[in-house]
PDB file of C-alpha atoms in Angstrom:
ATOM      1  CA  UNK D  46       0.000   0.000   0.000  1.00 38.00           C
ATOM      2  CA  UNK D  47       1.089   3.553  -0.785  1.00 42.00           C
ATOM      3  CA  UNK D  48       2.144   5.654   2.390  1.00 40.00           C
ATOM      4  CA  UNK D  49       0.349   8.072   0.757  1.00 43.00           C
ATOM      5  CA  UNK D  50      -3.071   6.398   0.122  1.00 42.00           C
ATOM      6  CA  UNK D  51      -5.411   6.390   2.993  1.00 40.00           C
ATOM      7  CA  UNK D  52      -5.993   2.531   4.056  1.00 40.00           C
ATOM      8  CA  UNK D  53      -9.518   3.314   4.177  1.00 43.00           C
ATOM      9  CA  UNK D  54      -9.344   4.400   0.352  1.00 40.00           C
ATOM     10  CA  UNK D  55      -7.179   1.712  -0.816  1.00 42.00           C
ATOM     11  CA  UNK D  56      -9.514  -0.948   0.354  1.00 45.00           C
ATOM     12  CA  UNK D  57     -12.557   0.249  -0.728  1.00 49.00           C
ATOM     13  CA  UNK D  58     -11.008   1.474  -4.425  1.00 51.00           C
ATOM     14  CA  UNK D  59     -13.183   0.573  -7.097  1.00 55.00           C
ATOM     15  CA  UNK D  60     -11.891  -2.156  -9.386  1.00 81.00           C
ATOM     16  CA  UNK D  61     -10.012  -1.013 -12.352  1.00 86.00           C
ATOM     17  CA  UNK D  62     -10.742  -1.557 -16.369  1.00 89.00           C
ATOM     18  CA  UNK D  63      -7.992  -3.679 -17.323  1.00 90.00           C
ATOM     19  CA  UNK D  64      -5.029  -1.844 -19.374  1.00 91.00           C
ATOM     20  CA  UNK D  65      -6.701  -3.204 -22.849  1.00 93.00           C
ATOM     21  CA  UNK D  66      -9.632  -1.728 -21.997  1.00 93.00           C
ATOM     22  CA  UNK D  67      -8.338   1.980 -20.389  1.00 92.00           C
ATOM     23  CA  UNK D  68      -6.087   2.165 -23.953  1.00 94.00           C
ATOM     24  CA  UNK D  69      -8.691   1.727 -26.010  1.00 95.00           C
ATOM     25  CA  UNK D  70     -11.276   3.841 -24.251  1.00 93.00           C
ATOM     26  CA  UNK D  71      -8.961   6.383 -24.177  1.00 93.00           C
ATOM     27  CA  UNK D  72      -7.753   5.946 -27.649  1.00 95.00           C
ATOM     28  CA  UNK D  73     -11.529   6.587 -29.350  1.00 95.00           C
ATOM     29  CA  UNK D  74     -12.165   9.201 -26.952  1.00 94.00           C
ATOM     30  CA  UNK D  75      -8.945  11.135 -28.521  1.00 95.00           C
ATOM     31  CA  UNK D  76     -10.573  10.176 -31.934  1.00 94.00           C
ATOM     32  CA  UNK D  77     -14.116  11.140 -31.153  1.00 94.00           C
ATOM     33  CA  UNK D  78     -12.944  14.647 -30.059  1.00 94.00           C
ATOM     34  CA  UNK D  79     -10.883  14.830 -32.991  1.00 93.00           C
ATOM     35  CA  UNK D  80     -13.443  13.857 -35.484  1.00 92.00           C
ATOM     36  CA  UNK D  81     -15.679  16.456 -34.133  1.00 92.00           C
ATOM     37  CA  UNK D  82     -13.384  18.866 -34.141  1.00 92.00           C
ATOM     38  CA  UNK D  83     -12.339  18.404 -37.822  1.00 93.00           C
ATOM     39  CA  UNK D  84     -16.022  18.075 -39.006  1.00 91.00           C
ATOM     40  CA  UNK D  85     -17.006  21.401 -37.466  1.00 91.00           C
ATOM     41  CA  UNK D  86     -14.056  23.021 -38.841  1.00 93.00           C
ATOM     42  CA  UNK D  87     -14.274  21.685 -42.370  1.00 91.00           C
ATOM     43  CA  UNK D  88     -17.948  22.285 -43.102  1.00 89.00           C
ATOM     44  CA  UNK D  89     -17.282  25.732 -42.403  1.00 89.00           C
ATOM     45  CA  UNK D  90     -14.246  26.046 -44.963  1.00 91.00           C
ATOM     46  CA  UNK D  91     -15.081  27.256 -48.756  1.00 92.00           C
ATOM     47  CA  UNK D  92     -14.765  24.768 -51.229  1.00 91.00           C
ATOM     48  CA  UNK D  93     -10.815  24.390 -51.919  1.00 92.00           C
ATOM     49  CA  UNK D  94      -7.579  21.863 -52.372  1.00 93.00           C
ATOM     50  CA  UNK D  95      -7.763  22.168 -48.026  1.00 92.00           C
ATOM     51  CA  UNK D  96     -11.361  21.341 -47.491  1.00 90.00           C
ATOM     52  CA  UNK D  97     -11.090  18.309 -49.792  1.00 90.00           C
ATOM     53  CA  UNK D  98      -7.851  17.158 -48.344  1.00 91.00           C
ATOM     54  CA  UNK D  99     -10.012  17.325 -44.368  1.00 92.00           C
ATOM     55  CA  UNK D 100     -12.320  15.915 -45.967  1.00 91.00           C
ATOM     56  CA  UNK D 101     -10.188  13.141 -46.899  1.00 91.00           C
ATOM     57  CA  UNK D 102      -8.533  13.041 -43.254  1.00 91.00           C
ATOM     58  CA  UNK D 103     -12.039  12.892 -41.930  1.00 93.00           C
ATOM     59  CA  UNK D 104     -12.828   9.540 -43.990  1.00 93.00           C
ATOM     60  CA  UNK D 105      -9.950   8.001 -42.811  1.00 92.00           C
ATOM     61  CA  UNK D 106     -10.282   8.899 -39.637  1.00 93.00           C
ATOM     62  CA  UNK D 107     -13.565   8.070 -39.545  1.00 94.00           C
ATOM     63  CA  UNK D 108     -12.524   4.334 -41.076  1.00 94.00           C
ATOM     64  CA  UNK D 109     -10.277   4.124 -38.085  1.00 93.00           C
ATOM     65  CA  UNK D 110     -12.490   4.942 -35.777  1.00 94.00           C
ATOM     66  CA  UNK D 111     -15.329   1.960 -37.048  1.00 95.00           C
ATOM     67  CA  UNK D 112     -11.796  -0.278 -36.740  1.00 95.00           C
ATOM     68  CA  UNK D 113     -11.481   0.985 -32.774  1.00 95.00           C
ATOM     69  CA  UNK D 114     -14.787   0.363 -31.788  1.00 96.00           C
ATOM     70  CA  UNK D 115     -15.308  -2.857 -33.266  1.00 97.00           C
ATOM     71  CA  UNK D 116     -11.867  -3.887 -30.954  1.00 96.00           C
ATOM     72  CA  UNK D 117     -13.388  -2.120 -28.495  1.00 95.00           C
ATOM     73  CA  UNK D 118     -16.443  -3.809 -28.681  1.00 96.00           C
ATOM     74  CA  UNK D 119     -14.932  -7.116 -29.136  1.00 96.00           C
ATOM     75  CA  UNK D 120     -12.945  -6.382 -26.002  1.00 95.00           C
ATOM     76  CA  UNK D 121     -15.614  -5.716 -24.072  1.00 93.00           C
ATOM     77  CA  UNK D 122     -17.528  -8.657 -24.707  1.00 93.00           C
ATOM     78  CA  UNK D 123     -14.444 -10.781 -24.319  1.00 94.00           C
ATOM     79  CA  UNK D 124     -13.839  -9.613 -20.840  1.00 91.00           C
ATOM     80  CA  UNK D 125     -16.371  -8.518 -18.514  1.00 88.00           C
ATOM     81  CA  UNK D 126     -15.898  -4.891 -17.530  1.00 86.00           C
ATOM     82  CA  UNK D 127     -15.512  -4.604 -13.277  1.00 86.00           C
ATOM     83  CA  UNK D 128     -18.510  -4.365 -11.001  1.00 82.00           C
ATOM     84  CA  UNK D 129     -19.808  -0.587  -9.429  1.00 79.00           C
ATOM     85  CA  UNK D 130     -17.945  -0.435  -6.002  1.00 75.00           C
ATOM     86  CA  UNK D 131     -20.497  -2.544  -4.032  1.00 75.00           C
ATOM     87  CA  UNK D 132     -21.144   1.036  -1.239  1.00 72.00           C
ATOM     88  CA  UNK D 133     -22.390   2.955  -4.631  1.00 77.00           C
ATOM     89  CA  UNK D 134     -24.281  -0.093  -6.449  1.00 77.00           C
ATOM     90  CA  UNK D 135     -26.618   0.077  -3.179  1.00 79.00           C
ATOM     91  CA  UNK D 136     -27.264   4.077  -2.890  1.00 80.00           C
ATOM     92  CA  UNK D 137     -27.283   4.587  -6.404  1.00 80.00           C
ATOM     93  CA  UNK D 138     -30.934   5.131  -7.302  1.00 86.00           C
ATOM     94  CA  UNK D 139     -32.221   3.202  -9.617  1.00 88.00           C
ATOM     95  CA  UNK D 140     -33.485   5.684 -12.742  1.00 90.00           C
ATOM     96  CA  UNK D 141     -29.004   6.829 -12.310  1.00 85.00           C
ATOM     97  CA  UNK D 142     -28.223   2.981 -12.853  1.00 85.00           C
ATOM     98  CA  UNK D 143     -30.513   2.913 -15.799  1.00 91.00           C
ATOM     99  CA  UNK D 144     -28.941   6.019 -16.621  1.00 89.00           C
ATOM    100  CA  UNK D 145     -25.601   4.374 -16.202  1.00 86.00           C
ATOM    101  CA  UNK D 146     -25.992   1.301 -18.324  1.00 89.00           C
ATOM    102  CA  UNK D 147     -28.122   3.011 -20.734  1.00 93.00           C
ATOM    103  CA  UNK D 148     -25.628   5.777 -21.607  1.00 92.00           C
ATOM    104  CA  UNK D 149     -23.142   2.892 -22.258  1.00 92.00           C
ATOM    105  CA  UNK D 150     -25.210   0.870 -24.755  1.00 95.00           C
ATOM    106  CA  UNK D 151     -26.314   4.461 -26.778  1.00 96.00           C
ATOM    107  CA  UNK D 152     -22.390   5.212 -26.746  1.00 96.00           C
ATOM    108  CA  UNK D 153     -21.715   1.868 -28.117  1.00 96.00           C
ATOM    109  CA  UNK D 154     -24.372   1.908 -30.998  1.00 97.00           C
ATOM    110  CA  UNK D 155     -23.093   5.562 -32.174  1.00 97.00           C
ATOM    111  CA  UNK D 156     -19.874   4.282 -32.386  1.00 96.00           C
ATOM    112  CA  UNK D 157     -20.678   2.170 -34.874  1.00 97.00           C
ATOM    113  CA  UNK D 158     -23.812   4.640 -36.482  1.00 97.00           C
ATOM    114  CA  UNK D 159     -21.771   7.751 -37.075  1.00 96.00           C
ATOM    115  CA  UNK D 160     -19.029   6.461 -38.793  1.00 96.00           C
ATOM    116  CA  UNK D 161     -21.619   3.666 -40.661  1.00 97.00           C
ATOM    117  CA  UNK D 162     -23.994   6.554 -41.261  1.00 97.00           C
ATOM    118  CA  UNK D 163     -21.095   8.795 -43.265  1.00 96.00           C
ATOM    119  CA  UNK D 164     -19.835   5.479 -44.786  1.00 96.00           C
ATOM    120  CA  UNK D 165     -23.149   5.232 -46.519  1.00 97.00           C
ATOM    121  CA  UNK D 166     -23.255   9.069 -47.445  1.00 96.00           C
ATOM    122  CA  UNK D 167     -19.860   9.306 -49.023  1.00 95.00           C
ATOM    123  CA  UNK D 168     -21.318   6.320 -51.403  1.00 96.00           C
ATOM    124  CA  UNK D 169     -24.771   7.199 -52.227  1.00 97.00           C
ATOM    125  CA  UNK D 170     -22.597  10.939 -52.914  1.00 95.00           C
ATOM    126  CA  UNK D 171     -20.316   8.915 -55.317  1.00 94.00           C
ATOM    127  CA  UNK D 172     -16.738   9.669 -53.397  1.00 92.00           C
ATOM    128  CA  UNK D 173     -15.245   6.349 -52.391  1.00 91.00           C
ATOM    129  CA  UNK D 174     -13.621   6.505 -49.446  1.00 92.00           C
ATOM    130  CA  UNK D 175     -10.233   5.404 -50.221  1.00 89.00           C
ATOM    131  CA  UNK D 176      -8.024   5.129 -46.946  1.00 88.00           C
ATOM    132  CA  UNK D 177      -5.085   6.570 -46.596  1.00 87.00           C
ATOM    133  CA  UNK D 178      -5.278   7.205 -49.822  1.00 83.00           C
ATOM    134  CA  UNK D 179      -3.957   3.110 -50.651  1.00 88.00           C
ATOM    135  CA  UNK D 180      -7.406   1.151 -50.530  1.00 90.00           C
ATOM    136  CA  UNK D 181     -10.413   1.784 -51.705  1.00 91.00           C
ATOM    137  CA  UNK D 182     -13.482   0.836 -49.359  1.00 92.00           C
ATOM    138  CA  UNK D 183     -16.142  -1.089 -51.275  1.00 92.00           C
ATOM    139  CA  UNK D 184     -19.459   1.430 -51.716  1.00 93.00           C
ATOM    140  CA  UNK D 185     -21.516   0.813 -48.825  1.00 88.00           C
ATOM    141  CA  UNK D 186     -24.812   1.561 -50.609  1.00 94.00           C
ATOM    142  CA  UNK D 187     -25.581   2.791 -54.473  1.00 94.00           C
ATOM    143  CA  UNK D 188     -24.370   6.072 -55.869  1.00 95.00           C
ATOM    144  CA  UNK D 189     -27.697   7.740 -55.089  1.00 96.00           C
ATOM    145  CA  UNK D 190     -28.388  11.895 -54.931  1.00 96.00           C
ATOM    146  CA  UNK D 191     -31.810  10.984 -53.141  1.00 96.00           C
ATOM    147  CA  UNK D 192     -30.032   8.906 -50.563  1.00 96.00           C
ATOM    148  CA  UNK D 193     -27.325  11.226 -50.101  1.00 96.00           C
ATOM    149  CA  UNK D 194     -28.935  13.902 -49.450  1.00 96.00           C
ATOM    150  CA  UNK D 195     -30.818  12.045 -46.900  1.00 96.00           C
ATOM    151  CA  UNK D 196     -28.103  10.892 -44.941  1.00 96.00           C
ATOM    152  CA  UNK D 197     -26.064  13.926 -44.541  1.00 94.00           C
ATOM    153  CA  UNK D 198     -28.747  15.338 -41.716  1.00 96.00           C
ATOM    154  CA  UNK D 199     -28.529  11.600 -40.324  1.00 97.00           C
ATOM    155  CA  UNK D 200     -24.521  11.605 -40.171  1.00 96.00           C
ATOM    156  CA  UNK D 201     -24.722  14.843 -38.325  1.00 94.00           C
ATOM    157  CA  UNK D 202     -27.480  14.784 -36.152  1.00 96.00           C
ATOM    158  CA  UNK D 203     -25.630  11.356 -35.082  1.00 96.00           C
ATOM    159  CA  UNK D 204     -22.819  12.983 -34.223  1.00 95.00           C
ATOM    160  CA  UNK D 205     -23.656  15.766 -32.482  1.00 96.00           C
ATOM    161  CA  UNK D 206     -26.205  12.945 -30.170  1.00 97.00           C
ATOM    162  CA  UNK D 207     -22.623  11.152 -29.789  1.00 96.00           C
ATOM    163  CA  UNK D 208     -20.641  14.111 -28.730  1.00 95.00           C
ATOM    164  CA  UNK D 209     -23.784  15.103 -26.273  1.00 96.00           C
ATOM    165  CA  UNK D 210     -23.812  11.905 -24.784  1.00 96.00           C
ATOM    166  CA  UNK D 211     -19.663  11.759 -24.286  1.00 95.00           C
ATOM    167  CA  UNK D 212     -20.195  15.215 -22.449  1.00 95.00           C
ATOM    168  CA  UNK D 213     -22.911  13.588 -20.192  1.00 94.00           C
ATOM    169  CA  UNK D 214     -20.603  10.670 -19.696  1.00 92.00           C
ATOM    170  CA  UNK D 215     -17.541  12.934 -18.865  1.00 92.00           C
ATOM    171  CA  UNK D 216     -20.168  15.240 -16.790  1.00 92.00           C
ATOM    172  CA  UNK D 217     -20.792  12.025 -14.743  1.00 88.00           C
ATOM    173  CA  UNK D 218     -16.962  10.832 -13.857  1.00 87.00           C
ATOM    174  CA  UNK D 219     -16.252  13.985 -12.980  1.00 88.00           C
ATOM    175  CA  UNK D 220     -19.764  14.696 -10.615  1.00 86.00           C
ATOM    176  CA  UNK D 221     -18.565  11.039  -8.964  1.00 81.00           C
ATOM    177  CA  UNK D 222     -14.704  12.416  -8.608  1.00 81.00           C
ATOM    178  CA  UNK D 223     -15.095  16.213  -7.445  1.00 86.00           C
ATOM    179  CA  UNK D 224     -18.871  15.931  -5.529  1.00 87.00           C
ATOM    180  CA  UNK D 225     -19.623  11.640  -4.666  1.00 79.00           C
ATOM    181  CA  UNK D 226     -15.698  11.464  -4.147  1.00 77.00           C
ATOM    182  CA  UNK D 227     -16.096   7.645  -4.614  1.00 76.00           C
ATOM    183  CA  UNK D 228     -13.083   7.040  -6.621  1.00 72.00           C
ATOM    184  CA  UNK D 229     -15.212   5.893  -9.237  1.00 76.00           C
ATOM    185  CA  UNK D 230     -12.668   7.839 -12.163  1.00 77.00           C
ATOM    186  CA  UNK D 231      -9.974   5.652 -11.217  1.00 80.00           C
ATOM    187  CA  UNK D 232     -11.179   2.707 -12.602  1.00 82.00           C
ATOM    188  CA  UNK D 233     -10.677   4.260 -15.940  1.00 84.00           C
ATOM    189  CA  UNK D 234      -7.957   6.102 -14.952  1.00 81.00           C
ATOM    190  CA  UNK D 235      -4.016   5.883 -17.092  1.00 78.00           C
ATOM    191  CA  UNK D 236      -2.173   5.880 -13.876  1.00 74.00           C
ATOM    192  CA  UNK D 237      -2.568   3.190 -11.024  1.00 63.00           C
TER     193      UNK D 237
END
């Protein structure tokens, strides 16, 4: 024990994510941040060499981002995430574990919608995706101006539910860090 941990602390800390898991949230929530970030920015750029190039970026990135949640995903069902500390799982209310479990699953399913969803626009647009610029993706649906122009409201109305829900989720950890004070951040936390 760590001279510097309170024994009462240390033996009621919540278990920790395994490393696999911590890496990889933390890996799509860098992504996630970026891609949102990138999308806002390009939209707003005239058309030019630049905007197509982001555009570009955000396909790939996008691509890569389907590839980390599907590991992530895979992970997750592979090895059982660890229980709620057992002193919050019994005064936690029940509508904040629904809450809790709920905001997970919708998470989950985004990650997968949002980049599916602008999969599908880019090829009912007509612009294969081509990543990094060595391999074209197969067309996920037709080449369709109907369809695209259907989806595009879809892909971002997607995103913007994802990035709501990942500030509700970061609201959360830090309301149980700074105001329960249940240690409930450090199971996700980088640093034992």
């Amino acid at each position: 024990m760590n001279i510097s941990t309170p024994p009462d602390f240390a033996a009621n800390a919540p278990a920790r994510y395994s490393s696999t898991a911590i890496v990889l949230h933390w890996l799509l929530a860098l992504a996630l941040a970026g891609m949102l970030g990138m999308g806002l920015y390009m939209t707003g750029l005239p058309f030019s060499p630049q905007r197509l190039k982001l555009y570009n970026w955000h396909k790939w990135a996008g691509v890569a981002v389907l590839a980390l949640s599907l590991l992530r995903l895979l992970w997750r069902l592979t090895h059982r995430p660890p229980a709620l500390p057992v002193a919050m799982a019994q005064t936690m209310p029940g509508w904040q574990k629904a809450a809790h479990h709920g905001m997970h699953h919708l998470l989950y399913v985004l990650f997968f919608a949002v980049p599916l969803i602008g999969w599908a626009y880019s090829s009912a647009a007509g612009f294969p995706i081509v990543f990094l610029g060595l391999w074209q993706l197969p067309d996920f649906v037709p080449v369709s101006k109907a369809l695209a122009a259907s989806l595009k409201p879809w892909h971002q109305i997607s995103a913007y539910t994802l990035a709501a829900l990942a500030l509700l989720h970061v609201a959360a950890a830090l309301k149980h860090q700074w105001i329960d004070r249940d240690g409930l951040l450090t199971r996700m936390s980088l640093r034992n």
